[in-house]
Amino acid sequence: MAEQIRKPTTQTGPDAARQQALRRAGLSSAPDTGMDRFARLVTRLLRVPVALVSLMERDRVILPGMTGLPEPWASRRALPLSLSLCRHVVTAGQPLIVPDARADDRLRTDPAFADLGVVAYAGMPLTDADGLVLGSLCAHVHKPRTWSDSEQRDLADLAAACSAELRLRILSAQRRSTQEVLETARATAEQARSDAERLEREAQAGLDHAELLLRASEELAQTSGLEDVRRRLRDLFSGVGKPAYVGLLVADKQELRRIPHPDIVYALEREVPLLATDAAFPSALAFRERRTVFVPDRLALVADHGPEAVTAFDRMGFSTVLCLPLWGSRALLGVLTICWTKPHQVGITERATLTAAAGYIAQAVERALYLDERVSVARQLQEAMLTDLHLADHVELSALYQPSANDNMIGGDWYDAYHLRSAPSGGPAPLMITVGDITGHDMHAATVMGQVRSMLRQATLDHPPYSPATAVTALEAACAVLPIEVGGTLVHARLDPARDGPGWNLTWSNAGHPPPLLRTPDAHVALLTQHDILLHQDFEPSHRTEHRLALPPNSTLLLYTDGLVERPGHDIDTAIAQLVDLLARHGDEPLPQLVHRISKRLADPHPGDDVVVLAVRVP
């Protein structure tokens, strides 16, 4: 628990203080509606047969809150100290979690387990405002049970809410006692009555606060990005004081950036998307001074903050604002803003609950920022490894790279295109094109891909007359010597303008890659099925072959990786046949439109592998 728990000593001081606290709380062995509510909530949330609010007196343990205990203890609402495990929680001042008492050397002979039939036990301390342990909120099971982390957190959250109610009752009793002793004036009595009503409302809201913490821990544990976190905030806080607006600001250098709701347009998020950290806004102050900032009404806003904040809040109709810092594991991540259109008193219990909920939100934000940064870095790395196709000359090119639908957003697929030296006659320069797929979908695959791409370029340029097969052979030899553990497929090709007329000549070498497609102007599509074995570090370097084909003017060549045509539960030959049909019917479209159509029709919307498509059209 968050507060410091004061352990009891052998002196009579703590015992006397505990008895006094129980008397002020008005709790005895009689049933108590509020305490019974906590016991019932424990049974529902933890799915246990027995739940107790146990408070320790000198010679017994009283049970003002109870469900499931057998007779005669159910009627007596009290247990001897020897039969209550509450004494262990009070003595140690910390939770007691027992999956199986029969296997616990400390407790297997404890009378509570033998006489009450308890086998598994989970108990959390209940404390007063000074940290003195008054008893425990506990759950019993009559068979072994492993208490999960989430169950322990749920029980701890409920114990915190129950402790808050105990403190409120004690505080109320103390105030009533003070009023009786001092015989205050009527005005003071009315104020005290108002305070008592407020504390009663806070006590009634205790269960709502506990449920908020449960929802926060469950809802935010599965978030995958800042947008997802922002979407869940609106419904998360709907039951706590019904705030009109819940906003999320994330630190970005010297500014606070509002994360807009993805589905609902809020004027504040549109009009004030960024805040300087030195701005005269409550949220900026909370970030700047690393503390909670509470603005109870407009007068406080005018007195303590700038005119820009007053104008913005007046336009939104906000009356009360609470700004909570969001602390990550290493730094302050941002600020959570909670706004009410009507005056709202944020009591001790509610503020503690909202602060705890802000902790869950901060964890979700930190995780989302990490994932967003990881995706951003992966995208930048992938973009840096892909060739810019704004090439001069007559050949048209268009390419598409679609990452797989996982968090890494990077893999071993790539495309490449670059000109060779122009012919002495000054005609169009030959063009080298490559599409490849290094096995794997992670940083290692991307790293090997980058090495292979660069080495293949060098091997090509170092071996005039730029034979694709010679370059691939040289690549394999270099990988075997370095060594680089390469595995995958590729098609490496050269396009040369025909010497004796229109058209171009295609020369290619295929290392186990899916067959390229060639569409001629008459809409005929051919599969270029000739290929050698794939690349792999365990294979002996082999003689790579290459093939030549004359391309009529306006022919379109399509290269792709297997992510386009291969997916679980689908036949790859059928997918390639569909690709042939698409290219035959739409191959005369502009290349960007053609590539988009092919990807939209064939690629999985959430692919498990990268997809590369490279289209080339000769003049």
XYZ file of C-alpha atoms in Angstrom:
619
model
C 0.000 0.000 0.000
C 1.126 3.539 -0.703
C 1.033 4.852 2.895
C 3.640 3.976 5.474
C 2.274 1.192 7.734
C 3.193 1.493 11.410
C 3.893 -1.898 12.935
C 2.586 -2.601 16.424
C 4.988 -3.073 19.313
C 4.762 -4.961 22.560
C 3.777 -1.749 24.360
C 0.199 -0.922 25.237
C 0.281 2.336 23.241
C -0.673 0.891 19.830
C -3.323 -1.382 21.395
C -4.933 1.560 23.135
C -4.761 3.674 19.983
C -6.363 0.861 18.019
C -9.238 0.497 20.489
C -9.800 4.253 20.439
C -9.829 4.305 16.635
C -12.412 1.498 16.526
C -14.622 3.284 19.032
C -14.470 6.496 17.021
C -15.287 4.578 13.862
C -18.383 3.225 15.629
C -17.548 -0.373 14.720
C -18.223 -3.407 16.876
C -19.357 -7.007 16.442
C -22.658 -5.691 15.053
C -23.189 -5.820 11.256
C -22.203 -2.642 9.423
C -23.744 -1.826 6.040
C -20.634 -0.139 4.637
C -18.256 -2.869 5.810
C -20.572 -5.619 4.517
C -20.480 -3.888 1.130
C -16.703 -4.213 1.010
C -16.902 -7.902 1.950
C -19.447 -8.557 -0.817
C -17.273 -6.723 -3.349
C -14.303 -8.922 -2.419
C -16.339 -12.082 -2.996
C -17.507 -10.821 -6.409
C -14.157 -9.580 -7.677
C -11.993 -12.428 -6.340
C -14.694 -15.132 -6.661
C -14.167 -16.466 -3.125
C -16.724 -17.977 -0.718
C -15.613 -16.041 2.387
C -14.580 -12.384 2.758
C -14.116 -10.489 6.027
C -13.475 -6.974 7.291
C -11.530 -8.022 10.433
C -10.653 -5.437 13.118
C -8.517 -6.479 16.100
C -9.476 -5.674 19.683
C -7.384 -6.683 22.707
C -8.750 -10.198 23.136
C -10.765 -10.845 19.982
C -11.298 -9.889 16.349
C -14.608 -8.248 15.421
C -16.199 -8.723 11.992
C -18.372 -5.681 11.112
C -18.100 -6.698 7.469
C -18.603 -10.378 6.623
C -19.944 -12.789 4.049
C -19.763 -16.561 3.848
C -18.551 -17.372 7.403
C -20.282 -20.415 8.942
C -22.133 -20.502 12.254
C -21.726 -19.804 15.098
C -19.239 -17.164 13.994
C -21.628 -15.630 11.457
C -24.064 -14.682 14.249
C -21.418 -13.690 16.770
C -19.563 -11.461 14.282
C -16.389 -12.066 16.291
C -13.545 -14.579 16.491
C -11.041 -15.443 19.221
C -7.576 -14.157 18.382
C -6.376 -17.739 17.986
C -8.839 -18.371 15.142
C -8.191 -15.199 13.156
C -5.341 -14.761 10.682
C -5.919 -11.019 11.021
C -3.464 -11.064 13.945
C -0.633 -12.020 11.554
C -1.420 -9.073 9.281
C -1.579 -6.664 12.244
C 1.603 -8.041 13.816
C 3.621 -7.936 10.590
C 2.042 -4.749 9.285
C 1.987 -6.134 5.776
C -0.147 -8.341 3.488
C -0.404 -12.067 4.152
C -0.785 -14.235 1.044
C -1.132 -18.002 1.610
C -1.793 -20.235 -1.446
C -1.921 -23.451 0.641
C -1.608 -23.412 4.426
C -0.942 -27.129 4.479
C 2.324 -26.527 2.606
C 3.345 -23.512 4.727
C 5.625 -24.469 7.625
C 4.749 -21.258 9.465
C 1.001 -21.694 9.376
C 0.122 -25.350 8.871
C -0.564 -25.783 12.608
C -2.405 -22.483 13.033
C -5.860 -23.141 14.625
C -7.518 -20.820 12.104
C -6.777 -23.189 9.276
C -7.797 -26.315 11.175
C -10.957 -25.027 12.912
C -12.350 -22.813 10.157
C -11.346 -25.047 7.261
C -9.274 -22.310 5.634
C -6.724 -23.580 3.095
C -5.874 -20.470 1.065
C -5.884 -16.939 2.509
C -5.204 -13.418 1.235
C -5.323 -10.439 3.605
C -4.447 -6.757 3.164
C -3.868 -4.313 6.072
C -6.509 -1.736 7.000
C -4.944 1.404 8.446
C -5.933 4.673 10.049
C -4.661 8.102 9.005
C -1.450 7.608 11.032
C -0.624 4.286 9.392
C -1.645 2.207 12.420
C -2.876 -1.225 11.315
C -6.434 -1.743 12.598
C -7.123 -5.084 10.977
C -7.360 -6.641 7.542
C -9.591 -7.018 4.483
C -9.249 -10.699 3.654
C -10.503 -13.565 1.508
C -10.773 -17.265 2.501
C -10.862 -20.318 0.243
C -11.335 -23.912 1.399
C -8.929 -25.359 -1.136
C -5.482 -24.424 -2.460
C -5.417 -21.323 -4.656
C -2.687 -19.330 -6.327
C -3.479 -15.634 -5.891
C -2.602 -13.839 -9.125
C -0.897 -10.443 -9.219
C -4.081 -8.820 -10.502
C -6.163 -10.402 -7.710
C -3.681 -9.129 -5.135
C -3.807 -5.650 -6.680
C -7.624 -5.740 -6.694
C -7.676 -6.717 -3.013
C -5.103 -4.017 -2.184
C -7.191 -1.387 -4.016
C -10.322 -2.405 -2.095
C -8.367 -2.354 1.172
C -7.224 1.190 0.361
C -10.837 2.259 -0.230
C -11.987 0.522 2.976
C -9.152 2.207 4.905
C -10.280 5.541 3.491
C -13.804 4.942 4.750
C -12.469 3.994 8.191
C -10.417 7.186 8.281
C -13.406 9.246 7.276
C -15.492 7.739 10.063
C -12.721 8.324 12.589
C -12.282 11.878 11.371
C -16.017 12.483 11.573
C -16.081 11.143 15.124
C -13.120 13.291 16.092
C -14.842 16.351 14.751
C -18.072 15.541 16.542
C -16.138 15.032 19.754
C -14.383 18.331 19.310
C -17.696 20.044 18.695
C -19.146 18.560 21.901
C -16.102 19.531 23.974
C -15.743 23.054 22.652
C -19.498 23.724 22.305
C -18.897 25.647 19.133
C -21.244 28.222 17.798
C -24.129 27.374 15.518
C -22.229 28.495 12.429
C -19.407 26.113 13.263
C -21.895 23.331 13.888
C -23.516 23.936 10.489
C -20.130 23.828 8.793
C -19.287 20.632 10.629
C -22.618 19.175 9.537
C -21.791 20.132 5.966
C -18.376 18.500 6.318
C -19.965 15.364 7.699
C -22.349 15.191 4.734
C -19.445 15.668 2.365
C -17.488 12.900 4.060
C -20.511 10.651 3.858
C -20.752 11.275 0.135
C -17.061 10.488 -0.194
C -17.578 7.254 1.694
C -20.424 6.316 -0.632
C -18.156 7.123 -3.565
C -15.492 4.794 -2.187
C -16.792 1.826 -4.146
C -16.949 3.878 -7.327
C -13.350 4.903 -6.776
C -12.293 1.307 -6.240
C -14.079 0.289 -9.414
C -12.324 3.104 -11.282
C -8.956 1.728 -10.241
C -10.004 -1.755 -11.309
C -11.143 -0.464 -14.693
C -7.963 1.552 -15.112
C -5.748 -1.440 -14.415
C -7.716 -3.654 -16.794
C -8.565 -1.218 -19.615
C -5.158 0.408 -19.897
C -3.130 -2.792 -19.660
C -3.961 -3.692 -23.269
C -3.433 -0.317 -24.947
C -1.093 -0.252 -27.934
C -0.557 3.449 -28.667
C -1.294 6.990 -27.551
C -4.437 7.114 -29.683
C -5.744 3.986 -27.978
C -4.935 5.413 -24.523
C -6.731 8.669 -25.377
C -9.817 6.846 -26.650
C -10.228 4.879 -23.404
C -9.848 7.861 -21.073
C -13.291 9.283 -21.842
C -15.225 6.207 -20.681
C -12.788 5.433 -17.872
C -13.676 8.541 -15.858
C -17.391 8.661 -16.608
C -18.357 7.306 -13.188
C -16.175 9.543 -11.006
C -17.749 12.950 -10.537
C -18.792 12.849 -14.198
C -16.089 15.162 -15.606
C -17.037 17.022 -18.764
C -13.598 16.605 -20.297
C -10.532 14.438 -19.706
C -7.451 15.485 -21.668
C -4.012 14.026 -22.215
C -0.915 16.160 -22.796
C 2.446 14.568 -23.570
C 5.824 16.263 -23.180
C 7.540 17.006 -26.481
C 10.818 18.909 -25.948
C 9.789 22.323 -24.555
C 6.096 21.849 -25.281
C 3.110 19.865 -24.133
C 1.304 18.234 -27.050
C -2.400 17.455 -26.710
C -3.354 13.972 -27.856
C -6.693 14.500 -29.640
C -9.536 12.050 -29.245
C -9.583 9.936 -32.436
C -13.389 9.802 -32.635
C -14.693 12.997 -30.970
C -13.767 16.581 -31.868
C -13.096 18.752 -28.816
C -12.704 22.477 -29.401
C -9.906 22.751 -26.835
C -7.834 20.113 -28.610
C -8.363 21.839 -31.945
C -7.760 25.417 -30.751
C -4.885 24.792 -28.313
C -3.048 21.731 -29.676
C 0.305 22.763 -28.145
C 1.301 24.435 -24.882
C 4.710 25.803 -24.016
C 5.909 24.409 -20.713
C 6.142 27.974 -19.383
C 2.573 28.859 -20.440
C 0.243 30.340 -17.822
C -2.070 27.305 -17.924
C -2.788 24.979 -14.972
C -1.547 21.974 -16.959
C 1.740 23.693 -17.812
C 2.163 24.659 -14.148
C 1.580 21.050 -13.068
C 4.272 19.915 -15.494
C 6.670 22.721 -14.655
C 6.466 22.309 -10.876
C 6.028 18.507 -10.916
C 2.909 18.626 -8.717
C -0.857 18.305 -8.758
C -2.618 21.592 -9.552
C -6.233 22.057 -8.474
C -8.297 25.028 -9.668
C -11.567 24.961 -7.693
C -13.330 27.830 -9.510
C -12.988 30.698 -11.948
C -11.782 33.118 -9.254
C -8.778 30.865 -8.564
C -8.136 30.535 -12.307
C -8.101 34.332 -12.749
C -5.909 34.835 -9.681
C -3.268 32.214 -10.383
C -3.156 31.775 -14.182
C -2.898 33.791 -17.367
C -5.630 35.467 -19.435
C -5.148 32.926 -22.237
C -6.126 30.126 -19.871
C -9.115 32.096 -18.566
C -10.310 32.788 -22.126
C -9.922 29.170 -23.211
C -11.646 27.755 -20.129
C -14.488 30.284 -20.330
C -15.063 29.294 -23.953
C -15.176 25.628 -22.962
C -17.403 26.378 -19.961
C -15.039 24.768 -17.428
C -15.449 25.677 -13.762
C -13.187 23.223 -11.865
C -9.928 21.758 -13.151
C -7.570 19.114 -11.738
C -4.157 18.605 -13.397
C -2.156 15.493 -12.466
C 1.476 14.877 -13.486
C 2.068 11.598 -15.312
C 5.284 10.078 -13.996
C 7.073 7.417 -16.003
C 9.778 5.117 -14.723
C 12.490 7.637 -15.628
C 10.929 11.009 -16.284
C 7.772 13.108 -16.235
C 5.812 12.125 -19.345
C 3.025 14.694 -19.409
C -0.136 15.824 -17.649
C -3.669 14.495 -17.231
C -6.341 17.219 -17.112
C -9.802 16.557 -15.640
C -12.381 19.340 -16.069
C -15.903 19.882 -14.717
C -18.401 22.435 -16.017
C -19.991 22.791 -12.562
C -18.101 23.492 -9.295
C -16.705 20.203 -8.057
C -15.106 19.557 -4.672
C -12.324 16.992 -5.037
C -12.092 15.330 -1.635
C -9.200 13.440 -0.092
C -10.428 10.034 -1.205
C -11.271 11.137 -4.734
C -7.949 12.902 -5.175
C -6.094 9.812 -3.958
C -8.103 7.652 -6.357
C -7.506 9.953 -9.316
C -3.805 10.108 -8.482
C -3.646 6.312 -8.425
C -5.522 6.150 -11.731
C -3.026 8.650 -13.166
C -0.325 6.137 -12.286
C -1.995 3.493 -14.461
C -2.405 6.050 -17.246
C 1.263 7.015 -16.989
C 2.270 3.371 -17.409
C 0.091 3.101 -20.510
C 1.489 6.373 -21.913
C 5.069 5.265 -21.308
C 4.398 1.966 -23.049
C 2.676 3.758 -25.933
C 5.532 6.254 -26.340
C 7.995 3.382 -26.416
C 5.998 1.556 -29.067
C 5.472 4.721 -31.127
C 9.186 5.534 -30.975
C 10.063 1.974 -31.936
C 7.723 2.095 -34.918
C 9.092 5.510 -35.939
C 12.699 4.304 -35.821
C 11.799 1.164 -37.744
C 10.010 3.175 -40.421
C 12.923 5.584 -40.783
C 15.365 2.696 -41.071
C 13.199 0.942 -43.645
C 12.762 4.125 -45.688
C 16.516 4.703 -45.611
C 17.071 1.240 -47.083
C 14.578 1.653 -49.943
C 15.655 3.238 -53.204
C 14.305 6.580 -54.372
C 12.845 5.807 -57.789
C 12.973 9.350 -59.164
C 15.363 8.235 -61.902
C 15.995 10.159 -65.044
C 15.730 8.645 -68.534
C 12.910 6.981 -70.421
C 12.043 3.915 -68.318
C 9.049 4.312 -65.954
C 9.211 2.776 -62.472
C 6.829 2.533 -59.557
C 7.228 0.587 -56.330
C 5.322 -0.246 -53.183
C 6.580 -1.468 -49.825
C 3.970 -2.661 -47.309
C 5.344 -3.752 -43.908
C 3.958 -6.710 -42.071
C 1.344 -6.057 -39.415
C 3.560 -6.474 -36.373
C 5.255 -4.053 -34.027
C 8.699 -4.166 -35.603
C 7.458 -2.653 -38.892
C 10.674 -3.741 -40.624
C 11.964 -6.814 -42.372
C 14.176 -8.208 -45.092
C 12.231 -7.356 -48.288
C 13.638 -4.691 -50.607
C 13.690 -3.296 -54.120
C 16.474 -1.463 -55.945
C 16.963 0.360 -59.237
C 19.952 2.316 -60.553
C 21.444 3.329 -63.881
C 24.712 2.083 -65.311
C 26.950 4.308 -67.382
C 25.380 5.647 -70.549
C 26.471 4.296 -73.879
C 29.158 6.342 -75.723
C 26.558 7.188 -78.364
C 24.610 9.093 -75.729
C 21.523 6.866 -75.796
C 19.508 5.748 -72.764
C 21.601 4.262 -69.949
C 21.160 0.586 -69.001
C 19.131 0.039 -65.838
C 19.720 -2.505 -63.058
C 16.665 -3.617 -61.064
C 16.443 -5.963 -58.090
C 13.719 -7.345 -55.841
C 14.773 -9.547 -52.937
C 13.613 -11.122 -49.702
C 15.981 -11.964 -46.850
C 14.464 -14.569 -44.537
C 13.080 -13.195 -41.280
C 11.135 -10.194 -40.066
C 13.243 -8.401 -37.505
C 16.204 -6.081 -37.145
C 18.643 -8.875 -37.986
C 16.894 -9.566 -41.293
C 16.868 -5.840 -42.082
C 20.582 -5.560 -41.287
C 21.492 -8.507 -43.516
C 19.239 -7.076 -46.229
C 21.092 -3.761 -46.108
C 24.432 -5.542 -46.409
C 23.262 -7.750 -49.277
C 21.750 -4.794 -51.149
C 24.986 -2.804 -50.949
C 27.219 -5.793 -51.756
C 25.095 -6.707 -54.785
C 25.373 -3.162 -56.110
C 29.154 -3.271 -55.686
C 29.406 -6.732 -57.238
C 27.398 -5.530 -60.240
C 29.443 -2.378 -60.806
C 32.729 -4.268 -60.392
C 31.941 -6.833 -63.086
C 31.418 -5.277 -66.518
C 29.613 -5.993 -68.745
C 27.341 -6.101 -65.691
C 26.116 -9.658 -65.872
C 23.331 -10.303 -63.271
C 24.441 -13.923 -62.808
C 28.072 -12.902 -62.291
C 27.049 -10.325 -59.690
C 24.912 -12.825 -57.739
C 27.749 -15.372 -57.840
C 30.181 -12.759 -56.536
C 27.710 -11.857 -53.781
C 27.514 -15.483 -52.637
C 31.298 -15.816 -52.629
C 31.691 -12.650 -50.546
C 29.049 -13.778 -48.018
C 30.798 -17.130 -47.628
C 34.163 -15.477 -46.889
C 33.073 -12.669 -44.539
C 30.943 -14.633 -43.357
C 27.419 -13.260 -43.582
C 24.649 -15.713 -42.724
C 22.455 -14.894 -45.678
C 19.295 -16.770 -46.578
C 16.582 -15.713 -48.990
C 15.663 -15.129 -52.626
C 16.119 -12.408 -55.216
C 15.736 -11.482 -58.871
C 18.563 -9.356 -60.273
C 18.081 -7.974 -63.789
C 19.502 -5.553 -66.368
C 17.535 -3.606 -68.971
C 19.404 -2.425 -72.083
C 18.010 -0.425 -75.008
C 17.940 -2.562 -78.174
C 20.781 -1.727 -80.537
C 19.048 -2.544 -83.791
C 15.610 -1.043 -83.324
C 12.930 -0.088 -80.800
C 12.397 -1.979 -77.559
C 14.650 -3.139 -74.802
C 16.513 -6.317 -73.831
C 16.018 -7.951 -70.432
C 18.769 -10.074 -68.829
C 18.015 -11.607 -65.438
C 19.127 -14.177 -62.894
C 16.633 -15.648 -60.401
C 17.817 -17.096 -57.076
C 14.744 -19.046 -55.983
C 12.411 -16.026 -56.162
C 8.745 -15.989 -57.285
C 8.630 -15.639 -61.079
C 8.541 -12.115 -62.575
C 5.658 -11.286 -64.901
C 6.018 -9.675 -68.328
C 3.067 -8.009 -70.046
C 3.407 -7.112 -73.712
C 1.293 -4.390 -75.398
C -1.155 -7.022 -76.710
C -2.127 -7.759 -73.032
C -0.388 -11.138 -73.055
C 1.279 -11.949 -69.718
C 4.158 -14.414 -69.467
C 5.627 -15.977 -66.333
C 9.424 -15.853 -66.356
C 9.791 -19.137 -64.493
C 13.508 -19.831 -65.067
C 15.368 -19.858 -61.744
C 18.304 -21.257 -59.784
C 18.426 -22.305 -56.113
C 17.857 -19.747 -53.406
C 20.583 -18.041 -51.404
C 21.632 -19.810 -48.200
C 24.811 -19.966 -46.168
C 24.575 -23.788 -45.959
C 24.545 -24.218 -49.758
C 27.752 -24.509 -51.713
C 28.204 -21.608 -54.165
C 26.760 -22.755 -57.493
C 26.992 -21.591 -61.070
C 24.318 -18.946 -61.494
C 22.541 -18.802 -64.829
C 20.995 -15.853 -66.556
C 18.334 -15.512 -69.210
C 17.634 -12.991 -71.947
C 14.454 -11.761 -73.537
C 13.611 -8.992 -75.970
C 10.898 -6.625 -74.726
C 8.626 -4.893 -77.235
C 8.008 -1.171 -76.671
C 5.498 -0.384 -73.889
C 6.099 -3.739 -72.206
C 5.539 -3.876 -68.440
C 7.697 -5.988 -66.133
C 6.383 -6.814 -62.649
C 8.597 -8.085 -59.805
C 7.286 -8.850 -56.294
C 8.040 -10.736 -53.087
C 6.178 -13.752 -51.769
C 4.236 -11.668 -49.226
C 1.997 -10.570 -52.126
C 0.926 -14.079 -53.162
C 1.570 -16.331 -50.184
C -0.439 -16.497 -46.989
C -1.608 -19.336 -44.679
C -4.582 -21.266 -46.005
C -4.276 -19.961 -49.591
C -2.747 -21.623 -52.642
C 0.198 -19.653 -54.033
C -0.401 -20.825 -57.614
C -3.961 -19.520 -57.450
C -2.712 -16.167 -56.165
C -0.137 -15.916 -58.962
C -2.866 -16.722 -61.488
C -4.946 -13.862 -60.053
C -1.916 -11.591 -60.372
C -1.508 -12.594 -64.017
C -5.157 -11.774 -64.672
C -4.884 -8.370 -62.970
C -1.790 -7.469 -64.971
C -3.409 -8.593 -68.233
C -6.573 -6.502 -67.666
C -5.042 -3.402 -66.087
C -1.438 -3.434 -67.234
C -1.887 -0.343 -69.434
C -2.814 1.854 -66.437
C -0.291 4.376 -65.065
C 2.215 2.430 -63.000
C 1.382 3.981 -59.584
C -2.288 3.197 -60.146
C -1.452 -0.334 -61.295
C 0.754 -1.035 -58.279
C -1.911 0.285 -55.911
C -4.595 -1.851 -57.556
C -2.478 -4.994 -57.316
C -1.670 -4.395 -53.654
C -5.294 -3.635 -52.778
C -6.657 -6.715 -54.550
C -4.045 -9.296 -53.563
C -2.200 -8.204 -50.409
C -3.586 -9.162 -46.993
C -4.947 -6.039 -45.168
C -2.966 -7.227 -42.124
C -0.088 -9.094 -43.763
C 2.071 -11.479 -41.798
C 4.993 -10.787 -44.130
C 6.394 -7.754 -45.914
C 5.145 -7.027 -49.427
C 7.242 -5.468 -52.193
C 5.965 -4.723 -55.701
C 8.170 -3.140 -58.399
C 6.696 -2.276 -61.813
C 8.884 -1.274 -64.790
C 7.612 -0.028 -68.170
C 9.984 0.411 -71.104
C 9.328 3.040 -73.797
